[in-house]
PDB file of N, CA and C in Angstrom:
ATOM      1  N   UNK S 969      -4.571 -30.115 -31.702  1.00  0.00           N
ATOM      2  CA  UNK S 969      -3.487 -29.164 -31.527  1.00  0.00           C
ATOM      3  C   UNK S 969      -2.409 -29.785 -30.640  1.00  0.00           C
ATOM      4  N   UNK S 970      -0.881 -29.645 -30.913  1.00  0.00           N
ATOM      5  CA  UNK S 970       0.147 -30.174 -29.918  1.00  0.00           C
ATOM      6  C   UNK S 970       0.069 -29.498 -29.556  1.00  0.00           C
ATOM      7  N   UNK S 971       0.240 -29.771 -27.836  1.00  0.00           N
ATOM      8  CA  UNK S 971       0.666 -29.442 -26.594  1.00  0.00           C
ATOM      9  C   UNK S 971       2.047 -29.243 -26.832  1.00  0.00           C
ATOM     10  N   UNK S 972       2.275 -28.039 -25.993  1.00  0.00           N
ATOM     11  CA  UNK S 972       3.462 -27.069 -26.451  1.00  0.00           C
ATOM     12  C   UNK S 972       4.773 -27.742 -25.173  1.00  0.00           C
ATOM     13  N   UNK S 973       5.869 -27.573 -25.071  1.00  0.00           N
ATOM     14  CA  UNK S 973       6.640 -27.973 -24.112  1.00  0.00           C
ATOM     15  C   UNK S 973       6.281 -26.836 -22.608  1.00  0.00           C
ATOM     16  N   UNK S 974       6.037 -27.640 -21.124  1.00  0.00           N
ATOM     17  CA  UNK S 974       6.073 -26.913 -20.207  1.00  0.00           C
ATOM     18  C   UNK S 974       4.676 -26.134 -19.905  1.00  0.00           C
ATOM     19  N   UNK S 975       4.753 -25.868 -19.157  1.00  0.00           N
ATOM     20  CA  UNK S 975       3.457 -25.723 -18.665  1.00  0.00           C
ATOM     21  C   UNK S 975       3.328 -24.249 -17.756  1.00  0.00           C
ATOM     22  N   UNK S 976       1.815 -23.764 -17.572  1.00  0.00           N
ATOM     23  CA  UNK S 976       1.996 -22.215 -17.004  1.00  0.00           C
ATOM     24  C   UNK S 976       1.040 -22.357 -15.724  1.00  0.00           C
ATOM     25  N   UNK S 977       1.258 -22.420 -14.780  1.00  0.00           N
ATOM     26  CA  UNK S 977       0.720 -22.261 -13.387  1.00  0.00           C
ATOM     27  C   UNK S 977      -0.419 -20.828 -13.229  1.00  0.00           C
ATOM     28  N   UNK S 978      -1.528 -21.185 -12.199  1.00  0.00           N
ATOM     29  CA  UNK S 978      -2.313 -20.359 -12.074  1.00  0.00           C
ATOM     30  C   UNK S 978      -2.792 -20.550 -10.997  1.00  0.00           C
ATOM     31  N   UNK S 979      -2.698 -19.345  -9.711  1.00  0.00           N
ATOM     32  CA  UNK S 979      -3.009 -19.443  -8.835  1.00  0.00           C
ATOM     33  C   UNK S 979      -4.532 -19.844  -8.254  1.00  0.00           C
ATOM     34  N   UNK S 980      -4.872 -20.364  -7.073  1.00  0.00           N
ATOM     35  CA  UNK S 980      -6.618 -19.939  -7.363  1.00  0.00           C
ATOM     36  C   UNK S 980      -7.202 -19.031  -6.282  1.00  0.00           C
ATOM     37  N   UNK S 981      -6.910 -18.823  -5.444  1.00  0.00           N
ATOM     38  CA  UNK S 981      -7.634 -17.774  -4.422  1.00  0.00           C
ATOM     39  C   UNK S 981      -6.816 -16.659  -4.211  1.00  0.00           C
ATOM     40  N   UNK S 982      -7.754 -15.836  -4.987  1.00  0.00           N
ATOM     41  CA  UNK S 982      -7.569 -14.151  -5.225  1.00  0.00           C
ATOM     42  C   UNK S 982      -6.783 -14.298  -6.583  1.00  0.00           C
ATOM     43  N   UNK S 983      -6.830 -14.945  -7.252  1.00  0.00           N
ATOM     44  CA  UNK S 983      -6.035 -15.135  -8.642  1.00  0.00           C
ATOM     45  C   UNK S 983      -6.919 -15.402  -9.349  1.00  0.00           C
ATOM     46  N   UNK S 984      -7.505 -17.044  -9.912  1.00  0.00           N
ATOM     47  CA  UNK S 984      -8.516 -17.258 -10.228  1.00  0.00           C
ATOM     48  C   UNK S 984      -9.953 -17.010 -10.237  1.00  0.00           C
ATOM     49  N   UNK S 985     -10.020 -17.131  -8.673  1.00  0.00           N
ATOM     50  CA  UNK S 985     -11.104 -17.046  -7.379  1.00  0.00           C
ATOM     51  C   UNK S 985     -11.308 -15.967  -6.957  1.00  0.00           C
ATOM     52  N   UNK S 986     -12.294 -15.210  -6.556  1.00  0.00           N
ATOM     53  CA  UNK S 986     -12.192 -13.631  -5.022  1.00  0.00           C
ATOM     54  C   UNK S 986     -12.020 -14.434  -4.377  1.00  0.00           C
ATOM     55  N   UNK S 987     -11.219 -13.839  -3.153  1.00  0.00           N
ATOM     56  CA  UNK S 987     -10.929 -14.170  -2.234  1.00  0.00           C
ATOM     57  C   UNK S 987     -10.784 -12.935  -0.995  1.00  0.00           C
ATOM     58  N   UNK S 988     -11.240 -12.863   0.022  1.00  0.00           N
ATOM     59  CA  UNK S 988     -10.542 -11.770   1.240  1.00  0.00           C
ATOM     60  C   UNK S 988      -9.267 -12.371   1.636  1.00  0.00           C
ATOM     61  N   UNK S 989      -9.180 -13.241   2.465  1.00  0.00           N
ATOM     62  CA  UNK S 989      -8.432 -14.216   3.083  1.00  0.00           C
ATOM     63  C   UNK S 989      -8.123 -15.329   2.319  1.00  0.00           C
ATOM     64  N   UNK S 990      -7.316 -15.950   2.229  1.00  0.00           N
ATOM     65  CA  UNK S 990      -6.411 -17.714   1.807  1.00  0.00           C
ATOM     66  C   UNK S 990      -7.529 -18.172   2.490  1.00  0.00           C
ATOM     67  N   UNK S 991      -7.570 -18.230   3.210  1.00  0.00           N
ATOM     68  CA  UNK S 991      -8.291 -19.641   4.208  1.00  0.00           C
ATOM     69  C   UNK S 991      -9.831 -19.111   5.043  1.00  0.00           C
ATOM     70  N   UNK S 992     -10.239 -18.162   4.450  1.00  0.00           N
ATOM     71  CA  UNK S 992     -11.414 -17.519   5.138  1.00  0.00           C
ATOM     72  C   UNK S 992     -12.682 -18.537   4.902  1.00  0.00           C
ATOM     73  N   UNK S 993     -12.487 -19.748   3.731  1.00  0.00           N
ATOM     74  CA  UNK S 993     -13.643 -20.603   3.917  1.00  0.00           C
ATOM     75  C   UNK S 993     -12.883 -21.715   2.984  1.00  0.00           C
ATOM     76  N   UNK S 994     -12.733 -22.861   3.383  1.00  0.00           N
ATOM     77  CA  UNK S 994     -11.972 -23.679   2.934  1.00  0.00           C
ATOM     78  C   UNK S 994     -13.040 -24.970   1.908  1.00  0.00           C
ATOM     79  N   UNK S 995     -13.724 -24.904   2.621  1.00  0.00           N
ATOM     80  CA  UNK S 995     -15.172 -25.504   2.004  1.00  0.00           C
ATOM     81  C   UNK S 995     -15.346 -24.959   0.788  1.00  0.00           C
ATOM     82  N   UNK S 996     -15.519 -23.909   0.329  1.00  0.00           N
ATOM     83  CA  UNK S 996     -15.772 -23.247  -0.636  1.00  0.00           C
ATOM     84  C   UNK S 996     -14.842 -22.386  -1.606  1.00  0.00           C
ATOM     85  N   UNK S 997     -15.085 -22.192  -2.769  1.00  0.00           N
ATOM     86  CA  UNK S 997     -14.223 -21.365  -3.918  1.00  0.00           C
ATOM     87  C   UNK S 997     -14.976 -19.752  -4.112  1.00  0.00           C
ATOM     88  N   UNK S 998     -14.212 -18.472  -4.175  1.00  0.00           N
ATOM     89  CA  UNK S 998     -14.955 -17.325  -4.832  1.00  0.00           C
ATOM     90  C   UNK S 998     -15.077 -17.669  -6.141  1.00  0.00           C
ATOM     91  N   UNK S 999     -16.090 -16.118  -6.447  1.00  0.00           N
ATOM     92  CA  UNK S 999     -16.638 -16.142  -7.662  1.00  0.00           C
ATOM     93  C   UNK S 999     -15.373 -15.960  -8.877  1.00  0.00           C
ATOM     94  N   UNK S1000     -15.444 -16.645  -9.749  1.00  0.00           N
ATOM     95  CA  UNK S1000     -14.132 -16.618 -10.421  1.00  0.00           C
ATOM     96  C   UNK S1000     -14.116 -14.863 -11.089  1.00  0.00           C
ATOM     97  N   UNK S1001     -13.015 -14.685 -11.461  1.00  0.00           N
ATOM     98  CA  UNK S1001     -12.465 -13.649 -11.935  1.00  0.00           C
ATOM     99  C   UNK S1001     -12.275 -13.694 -13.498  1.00  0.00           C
ATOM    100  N   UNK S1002     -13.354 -12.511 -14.180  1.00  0.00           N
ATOM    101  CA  UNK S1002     -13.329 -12.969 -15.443  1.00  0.00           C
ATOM    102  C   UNK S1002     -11.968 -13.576 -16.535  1.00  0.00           C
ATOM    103  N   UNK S1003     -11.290 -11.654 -16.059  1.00  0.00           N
ATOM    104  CA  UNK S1003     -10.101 -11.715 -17.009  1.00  0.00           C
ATOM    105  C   UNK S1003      -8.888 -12.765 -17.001  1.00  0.00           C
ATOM    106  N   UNK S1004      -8.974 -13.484 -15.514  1.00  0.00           N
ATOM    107  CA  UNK S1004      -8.288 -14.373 -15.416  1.00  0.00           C
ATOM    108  C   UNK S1004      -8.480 -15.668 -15.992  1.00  0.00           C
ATOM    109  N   UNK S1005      -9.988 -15.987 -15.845  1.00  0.00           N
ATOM    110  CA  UNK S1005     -10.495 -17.500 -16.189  1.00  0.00           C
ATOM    111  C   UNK S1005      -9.858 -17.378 -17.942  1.00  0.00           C
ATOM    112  N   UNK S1006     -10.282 -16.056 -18.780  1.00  0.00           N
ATOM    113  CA  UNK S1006     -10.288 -15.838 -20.300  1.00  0.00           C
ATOM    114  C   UNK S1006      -8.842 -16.295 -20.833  1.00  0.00           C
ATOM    115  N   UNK S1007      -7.527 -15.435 -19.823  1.00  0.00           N
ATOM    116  CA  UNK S1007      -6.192 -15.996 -19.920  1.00  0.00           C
ATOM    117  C   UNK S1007      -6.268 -17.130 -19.678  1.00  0.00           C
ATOM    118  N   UNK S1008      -6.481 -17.865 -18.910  1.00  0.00           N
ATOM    119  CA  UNK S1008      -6.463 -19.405 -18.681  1.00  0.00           C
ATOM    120  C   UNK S1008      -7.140 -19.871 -20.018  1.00  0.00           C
ATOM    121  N   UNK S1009      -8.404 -19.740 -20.386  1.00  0.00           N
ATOM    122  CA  UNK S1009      -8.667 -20.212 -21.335  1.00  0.00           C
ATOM    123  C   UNK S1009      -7.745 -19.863 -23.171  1.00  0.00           C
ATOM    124  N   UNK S1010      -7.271 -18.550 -22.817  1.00  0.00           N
ATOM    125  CA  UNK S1010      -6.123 -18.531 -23.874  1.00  0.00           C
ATOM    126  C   UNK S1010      -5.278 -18.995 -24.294  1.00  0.00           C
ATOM    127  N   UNK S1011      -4.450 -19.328 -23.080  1.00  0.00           N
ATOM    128  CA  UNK S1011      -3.298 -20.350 -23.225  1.00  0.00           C
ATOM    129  C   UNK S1011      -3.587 -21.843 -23.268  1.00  0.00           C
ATOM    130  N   UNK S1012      -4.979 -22.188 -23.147  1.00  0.00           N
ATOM    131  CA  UNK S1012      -5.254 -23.770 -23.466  1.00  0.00           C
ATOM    132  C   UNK S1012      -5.469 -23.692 -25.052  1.00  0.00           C
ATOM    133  N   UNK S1013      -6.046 -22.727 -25.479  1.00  0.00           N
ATOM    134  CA  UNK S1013      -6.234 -22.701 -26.698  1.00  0.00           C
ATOM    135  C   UNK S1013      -4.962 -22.524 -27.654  1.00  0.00           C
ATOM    136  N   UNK S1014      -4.294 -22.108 -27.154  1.00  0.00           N
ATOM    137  CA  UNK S1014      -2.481 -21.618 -28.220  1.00  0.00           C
ATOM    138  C   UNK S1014      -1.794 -22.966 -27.688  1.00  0.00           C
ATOM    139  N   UNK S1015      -2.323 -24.458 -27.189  1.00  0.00           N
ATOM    140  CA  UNK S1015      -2.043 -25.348 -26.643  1.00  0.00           C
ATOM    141  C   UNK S1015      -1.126 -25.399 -25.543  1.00  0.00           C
ATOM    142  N   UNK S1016      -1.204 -24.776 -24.608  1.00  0.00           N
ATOM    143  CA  UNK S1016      -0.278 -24.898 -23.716  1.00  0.00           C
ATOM    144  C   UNK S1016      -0.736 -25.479 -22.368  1.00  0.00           C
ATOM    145  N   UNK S1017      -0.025 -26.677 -21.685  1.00  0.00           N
ATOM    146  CA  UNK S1017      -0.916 -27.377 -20.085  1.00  0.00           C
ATOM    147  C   UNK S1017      -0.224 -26.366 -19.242  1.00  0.00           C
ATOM    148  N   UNK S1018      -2.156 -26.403 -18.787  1.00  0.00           N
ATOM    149  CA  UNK S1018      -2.020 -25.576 -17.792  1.00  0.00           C
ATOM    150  C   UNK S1018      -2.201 -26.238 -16.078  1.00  0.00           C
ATOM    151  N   UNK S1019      -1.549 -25.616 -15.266  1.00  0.00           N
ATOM    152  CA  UNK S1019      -2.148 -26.714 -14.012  1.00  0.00           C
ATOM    153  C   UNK S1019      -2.323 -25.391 -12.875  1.00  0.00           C
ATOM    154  N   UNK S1020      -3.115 -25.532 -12.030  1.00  0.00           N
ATOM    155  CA  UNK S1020      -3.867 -24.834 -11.000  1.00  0.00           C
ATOM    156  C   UNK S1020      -2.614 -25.371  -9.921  1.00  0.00           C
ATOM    157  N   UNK S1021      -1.990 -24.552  -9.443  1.00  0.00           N
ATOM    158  CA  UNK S1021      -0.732 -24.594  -8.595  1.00  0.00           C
ATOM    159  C   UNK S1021      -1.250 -23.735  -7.197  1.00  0.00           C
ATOM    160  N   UNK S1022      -1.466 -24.720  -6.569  1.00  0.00           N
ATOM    161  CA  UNK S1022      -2.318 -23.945  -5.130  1.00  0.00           C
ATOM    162  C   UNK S1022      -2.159 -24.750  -3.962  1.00  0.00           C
ATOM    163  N   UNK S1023      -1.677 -24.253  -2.583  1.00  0.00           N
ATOM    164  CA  UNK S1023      -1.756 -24.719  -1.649  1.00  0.00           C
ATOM    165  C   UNK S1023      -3.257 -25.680  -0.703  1.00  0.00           C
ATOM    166  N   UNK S1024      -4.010 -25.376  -1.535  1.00  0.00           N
ATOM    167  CA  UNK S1024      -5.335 -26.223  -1.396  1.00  0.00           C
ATOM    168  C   UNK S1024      -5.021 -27.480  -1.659  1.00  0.00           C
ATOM    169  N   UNK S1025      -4.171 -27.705  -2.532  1.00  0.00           N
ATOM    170  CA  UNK S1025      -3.620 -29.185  -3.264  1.00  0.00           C
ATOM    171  C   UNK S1025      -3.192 -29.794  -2.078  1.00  0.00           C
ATOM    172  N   UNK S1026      -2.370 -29.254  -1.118  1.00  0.00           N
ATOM    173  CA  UNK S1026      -2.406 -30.313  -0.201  1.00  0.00           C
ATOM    174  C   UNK S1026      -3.232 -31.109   0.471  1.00  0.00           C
ATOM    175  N   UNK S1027      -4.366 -30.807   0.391  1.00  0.00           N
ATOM    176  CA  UNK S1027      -5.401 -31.002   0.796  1.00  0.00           C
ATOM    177  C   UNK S1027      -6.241 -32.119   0.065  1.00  0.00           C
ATOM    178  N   UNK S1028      -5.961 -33.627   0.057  1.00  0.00           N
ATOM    179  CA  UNK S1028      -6.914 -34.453  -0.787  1.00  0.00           C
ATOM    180  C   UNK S1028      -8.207 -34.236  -1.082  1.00  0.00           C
ATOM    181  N   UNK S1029      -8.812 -33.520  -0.103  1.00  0.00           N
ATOM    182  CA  UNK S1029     -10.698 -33.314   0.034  1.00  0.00           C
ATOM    183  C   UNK S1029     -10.854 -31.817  -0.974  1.00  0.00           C
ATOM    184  N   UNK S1030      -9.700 -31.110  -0.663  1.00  0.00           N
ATOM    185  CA  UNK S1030      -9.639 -30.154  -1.922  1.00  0.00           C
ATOM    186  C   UNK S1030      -9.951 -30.345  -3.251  1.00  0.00           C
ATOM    187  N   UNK S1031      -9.397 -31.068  -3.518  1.00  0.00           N
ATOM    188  CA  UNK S1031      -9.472 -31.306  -5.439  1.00  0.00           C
ATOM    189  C   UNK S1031     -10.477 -31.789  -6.098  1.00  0.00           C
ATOM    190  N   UNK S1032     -11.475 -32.411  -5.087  1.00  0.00           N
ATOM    191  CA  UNK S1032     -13.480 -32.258  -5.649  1.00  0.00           C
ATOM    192  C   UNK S1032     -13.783 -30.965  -5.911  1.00  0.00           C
ATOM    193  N   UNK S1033     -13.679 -30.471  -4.939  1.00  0.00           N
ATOM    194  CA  UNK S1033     -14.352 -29.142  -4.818  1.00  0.00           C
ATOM    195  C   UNK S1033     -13.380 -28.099  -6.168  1.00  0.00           C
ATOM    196  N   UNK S1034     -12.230 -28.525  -6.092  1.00  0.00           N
ATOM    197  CA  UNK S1034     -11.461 -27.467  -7.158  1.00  0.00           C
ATOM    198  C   UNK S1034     -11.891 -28.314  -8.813  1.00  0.00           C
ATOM    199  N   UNK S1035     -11.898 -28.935  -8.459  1.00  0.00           N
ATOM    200  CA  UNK S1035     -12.530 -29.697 -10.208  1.00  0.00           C
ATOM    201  C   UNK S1035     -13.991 -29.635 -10.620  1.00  0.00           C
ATOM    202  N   UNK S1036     -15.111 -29.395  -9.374  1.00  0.00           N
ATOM    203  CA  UNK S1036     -16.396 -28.908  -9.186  1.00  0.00           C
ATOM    204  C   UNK S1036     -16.468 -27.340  -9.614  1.00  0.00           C
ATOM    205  N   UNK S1037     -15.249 -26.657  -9.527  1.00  0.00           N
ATOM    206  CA  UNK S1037     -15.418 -24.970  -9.644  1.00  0.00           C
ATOM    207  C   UNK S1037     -14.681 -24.807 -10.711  1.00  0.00           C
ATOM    208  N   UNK S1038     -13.580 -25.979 -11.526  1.00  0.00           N
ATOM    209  CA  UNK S1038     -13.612 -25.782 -12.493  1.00  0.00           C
ATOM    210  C   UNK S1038     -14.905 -25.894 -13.951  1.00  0.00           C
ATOM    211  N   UNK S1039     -15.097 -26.817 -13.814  1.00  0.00           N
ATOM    212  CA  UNK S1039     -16.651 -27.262 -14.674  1.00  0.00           C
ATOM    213  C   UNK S1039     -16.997 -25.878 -14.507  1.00  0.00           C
ATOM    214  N   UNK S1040     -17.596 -25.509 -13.218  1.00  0.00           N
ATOM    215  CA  UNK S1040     -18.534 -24.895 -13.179  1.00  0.00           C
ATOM    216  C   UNK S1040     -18.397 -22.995 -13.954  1.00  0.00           C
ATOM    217  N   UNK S1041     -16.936 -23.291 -13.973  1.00  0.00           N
ATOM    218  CA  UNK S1041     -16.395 -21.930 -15.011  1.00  0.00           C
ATOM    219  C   UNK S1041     -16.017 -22.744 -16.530  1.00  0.00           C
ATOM    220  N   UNK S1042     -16.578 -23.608 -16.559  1.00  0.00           N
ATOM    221  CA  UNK S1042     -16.684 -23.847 -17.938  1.00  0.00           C
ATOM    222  C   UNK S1042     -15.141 -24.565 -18.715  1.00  0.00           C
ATOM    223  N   UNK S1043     -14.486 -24.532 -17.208  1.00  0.00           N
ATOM    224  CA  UNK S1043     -12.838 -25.168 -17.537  1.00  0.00           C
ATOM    225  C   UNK S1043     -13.321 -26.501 -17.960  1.00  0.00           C
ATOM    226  N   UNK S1044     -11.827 -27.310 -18.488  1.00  0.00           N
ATOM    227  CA  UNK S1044     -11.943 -28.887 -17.774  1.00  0.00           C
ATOM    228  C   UNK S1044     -11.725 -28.713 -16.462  1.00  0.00           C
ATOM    229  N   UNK S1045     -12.324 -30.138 -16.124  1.00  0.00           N
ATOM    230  CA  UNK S1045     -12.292 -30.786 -14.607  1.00  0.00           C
ATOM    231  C   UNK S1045     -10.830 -31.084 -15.039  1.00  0.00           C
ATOM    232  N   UNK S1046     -10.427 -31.829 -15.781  1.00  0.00           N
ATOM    233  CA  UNK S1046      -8.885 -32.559 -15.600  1.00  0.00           C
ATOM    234  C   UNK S1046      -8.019 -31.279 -15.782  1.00  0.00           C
ATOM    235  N   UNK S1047      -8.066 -30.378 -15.644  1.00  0.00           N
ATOM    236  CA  UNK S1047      -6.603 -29.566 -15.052  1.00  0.00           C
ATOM    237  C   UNK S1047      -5.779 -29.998 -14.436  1.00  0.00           C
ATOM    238  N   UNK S1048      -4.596 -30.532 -14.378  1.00  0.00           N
ATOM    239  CA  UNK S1048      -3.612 -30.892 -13.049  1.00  0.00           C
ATOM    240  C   UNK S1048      -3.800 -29.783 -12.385  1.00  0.00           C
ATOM    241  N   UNK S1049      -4.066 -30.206 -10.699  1.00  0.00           N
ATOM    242  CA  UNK S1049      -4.243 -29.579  -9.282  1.00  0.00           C
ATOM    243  C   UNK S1049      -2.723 -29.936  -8.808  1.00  0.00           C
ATOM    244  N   UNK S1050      -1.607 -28.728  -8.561  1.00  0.00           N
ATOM    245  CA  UNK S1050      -0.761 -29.207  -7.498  1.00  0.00           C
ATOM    246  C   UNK S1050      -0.185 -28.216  -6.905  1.00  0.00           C
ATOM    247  N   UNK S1051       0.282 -28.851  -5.736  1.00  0.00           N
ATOM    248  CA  UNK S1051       0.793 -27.780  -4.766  1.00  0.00           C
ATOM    249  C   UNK S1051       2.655 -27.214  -5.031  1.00  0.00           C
ATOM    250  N   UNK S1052       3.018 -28.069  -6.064  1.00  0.00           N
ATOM    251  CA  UNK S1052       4.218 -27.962  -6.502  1.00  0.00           C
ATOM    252  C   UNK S1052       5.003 -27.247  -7.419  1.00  0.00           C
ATOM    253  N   UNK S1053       5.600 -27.132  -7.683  1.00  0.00           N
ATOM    254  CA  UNK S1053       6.389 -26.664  -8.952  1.00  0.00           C
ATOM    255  C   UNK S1053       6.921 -27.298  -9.628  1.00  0.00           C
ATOM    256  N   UNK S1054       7.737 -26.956 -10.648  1.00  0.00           N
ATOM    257  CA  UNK S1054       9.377 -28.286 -10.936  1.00  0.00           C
ATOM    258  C   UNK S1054       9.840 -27.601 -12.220  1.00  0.00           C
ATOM    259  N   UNK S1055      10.544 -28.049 -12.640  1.00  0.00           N
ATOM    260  CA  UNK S1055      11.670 -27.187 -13.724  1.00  0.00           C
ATOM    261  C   UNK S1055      11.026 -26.994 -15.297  1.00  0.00           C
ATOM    262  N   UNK S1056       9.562 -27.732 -15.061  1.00  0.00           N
ATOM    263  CA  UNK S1056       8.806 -27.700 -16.867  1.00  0.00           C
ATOM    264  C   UNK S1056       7.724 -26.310 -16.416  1.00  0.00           C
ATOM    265  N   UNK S1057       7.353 -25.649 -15.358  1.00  0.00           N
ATOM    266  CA  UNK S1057       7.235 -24.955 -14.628  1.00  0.00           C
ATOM    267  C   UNK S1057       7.672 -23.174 -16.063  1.00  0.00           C
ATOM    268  N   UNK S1058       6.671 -22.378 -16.519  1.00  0.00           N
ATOM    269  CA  UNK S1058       7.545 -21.630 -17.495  1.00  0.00           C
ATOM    270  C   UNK S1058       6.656 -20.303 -16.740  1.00  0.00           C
ATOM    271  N   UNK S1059       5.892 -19.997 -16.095  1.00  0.00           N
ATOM    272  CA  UNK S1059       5.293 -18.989 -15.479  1.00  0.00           C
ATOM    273  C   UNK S1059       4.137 -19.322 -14.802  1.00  0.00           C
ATOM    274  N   UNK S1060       3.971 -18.310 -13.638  1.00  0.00           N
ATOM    275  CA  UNK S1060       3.039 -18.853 -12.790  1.00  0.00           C
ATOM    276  C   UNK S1060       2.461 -17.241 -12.585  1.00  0.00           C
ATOM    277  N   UNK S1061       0.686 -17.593 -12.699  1.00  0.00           N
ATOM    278  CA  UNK S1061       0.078 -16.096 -11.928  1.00  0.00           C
ATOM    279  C   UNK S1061      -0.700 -16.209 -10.584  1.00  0.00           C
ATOM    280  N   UNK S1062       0.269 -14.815  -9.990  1.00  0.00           N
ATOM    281  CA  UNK S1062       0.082 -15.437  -8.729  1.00  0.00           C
ATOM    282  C   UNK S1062      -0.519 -14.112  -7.861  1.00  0.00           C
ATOM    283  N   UNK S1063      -1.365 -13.649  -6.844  1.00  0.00           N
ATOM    284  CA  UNK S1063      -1.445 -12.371  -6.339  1.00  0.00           C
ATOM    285  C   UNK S1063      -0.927 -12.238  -5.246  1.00  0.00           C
ATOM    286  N   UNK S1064       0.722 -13.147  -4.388  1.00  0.00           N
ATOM    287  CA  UNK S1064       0.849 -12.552  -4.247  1.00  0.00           C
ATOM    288  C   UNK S1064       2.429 -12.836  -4.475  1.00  0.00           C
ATOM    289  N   UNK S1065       2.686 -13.044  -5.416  1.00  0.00           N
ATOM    290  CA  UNK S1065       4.644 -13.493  -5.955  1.00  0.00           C
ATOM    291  C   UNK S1065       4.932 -11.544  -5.918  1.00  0.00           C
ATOM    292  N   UNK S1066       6.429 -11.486  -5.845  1.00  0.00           N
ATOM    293  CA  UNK S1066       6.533 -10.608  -5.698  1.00  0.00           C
ATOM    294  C   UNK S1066       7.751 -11.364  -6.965  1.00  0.00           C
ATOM    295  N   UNK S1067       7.903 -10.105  -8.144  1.00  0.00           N
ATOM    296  CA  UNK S1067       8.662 -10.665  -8.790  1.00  0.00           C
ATOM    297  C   UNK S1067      10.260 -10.001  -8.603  1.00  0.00           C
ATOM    298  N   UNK S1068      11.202 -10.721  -9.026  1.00  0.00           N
ATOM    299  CA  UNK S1068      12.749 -10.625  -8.830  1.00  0.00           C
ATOM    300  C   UNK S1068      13.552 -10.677 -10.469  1.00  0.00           C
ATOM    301  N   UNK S1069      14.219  -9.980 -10.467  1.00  0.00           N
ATOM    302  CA  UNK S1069      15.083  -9.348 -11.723  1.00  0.00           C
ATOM    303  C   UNK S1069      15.592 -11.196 -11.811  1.00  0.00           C
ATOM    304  N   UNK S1070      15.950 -12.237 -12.549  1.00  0.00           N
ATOM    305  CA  UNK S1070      16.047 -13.229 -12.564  1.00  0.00           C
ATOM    306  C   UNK S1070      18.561 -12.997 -12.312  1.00  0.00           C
ATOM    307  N   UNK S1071      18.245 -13.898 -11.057  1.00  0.00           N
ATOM    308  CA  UNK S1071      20.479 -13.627 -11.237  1.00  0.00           C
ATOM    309  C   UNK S1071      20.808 -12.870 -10.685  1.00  0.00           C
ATOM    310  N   UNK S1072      19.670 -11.715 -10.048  1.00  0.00           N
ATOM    311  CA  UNK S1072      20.546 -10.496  -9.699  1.00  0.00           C
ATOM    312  C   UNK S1072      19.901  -9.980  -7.626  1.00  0.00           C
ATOM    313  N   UNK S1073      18.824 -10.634  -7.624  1.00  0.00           N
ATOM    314  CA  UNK S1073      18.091 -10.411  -6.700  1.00  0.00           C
ATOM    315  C   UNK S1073      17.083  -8.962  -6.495  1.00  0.00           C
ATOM    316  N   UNK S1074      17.530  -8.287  -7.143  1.00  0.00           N
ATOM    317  CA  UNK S1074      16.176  -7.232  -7.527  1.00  0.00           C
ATOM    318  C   UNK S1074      15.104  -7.719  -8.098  1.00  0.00           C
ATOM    319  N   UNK S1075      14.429  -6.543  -6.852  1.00  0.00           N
ATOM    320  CA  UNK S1075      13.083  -6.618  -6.977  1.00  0.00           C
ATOM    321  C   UNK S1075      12.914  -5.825  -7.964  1.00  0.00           C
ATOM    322  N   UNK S1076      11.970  -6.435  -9.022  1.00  0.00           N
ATOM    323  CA  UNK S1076      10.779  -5.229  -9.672  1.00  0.00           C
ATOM    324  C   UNK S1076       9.695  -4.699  -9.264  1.00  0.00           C
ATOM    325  N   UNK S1077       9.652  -3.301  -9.354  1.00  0.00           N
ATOM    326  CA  UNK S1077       8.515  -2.687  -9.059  1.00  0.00           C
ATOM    327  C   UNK S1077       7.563  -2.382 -10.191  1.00  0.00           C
ATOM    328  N   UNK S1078       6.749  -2.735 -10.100  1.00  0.00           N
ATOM    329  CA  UNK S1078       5.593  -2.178 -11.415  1.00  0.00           C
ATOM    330  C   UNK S1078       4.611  -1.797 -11.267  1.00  0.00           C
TER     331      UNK S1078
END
């Protein structure tokens, strides 16, 4: 299947992952979140790269452990891990983006 242009970001703690806290155990990943892992696995399947966009990425010792908890939900390990964005960037899920009317600076409420 071609890989589609651009790519869709996915958060991992409290997005992917449970989470209480960002940083309540850094060592470790929560239990993944079904409906989320299934979307992730949706959009690999309608070919689209996906990359795990998480502040853990800064973290070199991070990305064992995030490629260890991918496998272990049945992802690939090779997901791109990054802490970045950039303009091929076409949506990101996130818990806690607050989204904005795009040009106008309103907020949406939903």
């Amino acid at each position: 299947m071609k890989v589609k242009r651009g790519w869709i970001g996915f958060d991992l703690d409290g997005t992917l992952a449970n989470t209480r806290t960002p940083t309540e155990n850094l060592q470790s990943i929560g239990e993944p979140i079904p409906d989320m892992i299934k979307r992730l696995k949706d959009h690999l399947k309608k070919g689209w790269k996906v990359k795990i966009l998480t502040a853990r990425a800064n973290d070199p010792r991070q990305i064992p452990l995030i490629q260890q908890w991918l496998k272990d939900c049945n992802l690939p390990s090779n997901i791109e891990i990054t802490s970045k964005k950039d303009y091929d960037m076409i949506c990101f899920y996130d818990d806690r983006a607050i989204t904005v009317e795009r040009n106008t600076g309103r907020v949406v409420i939903k």
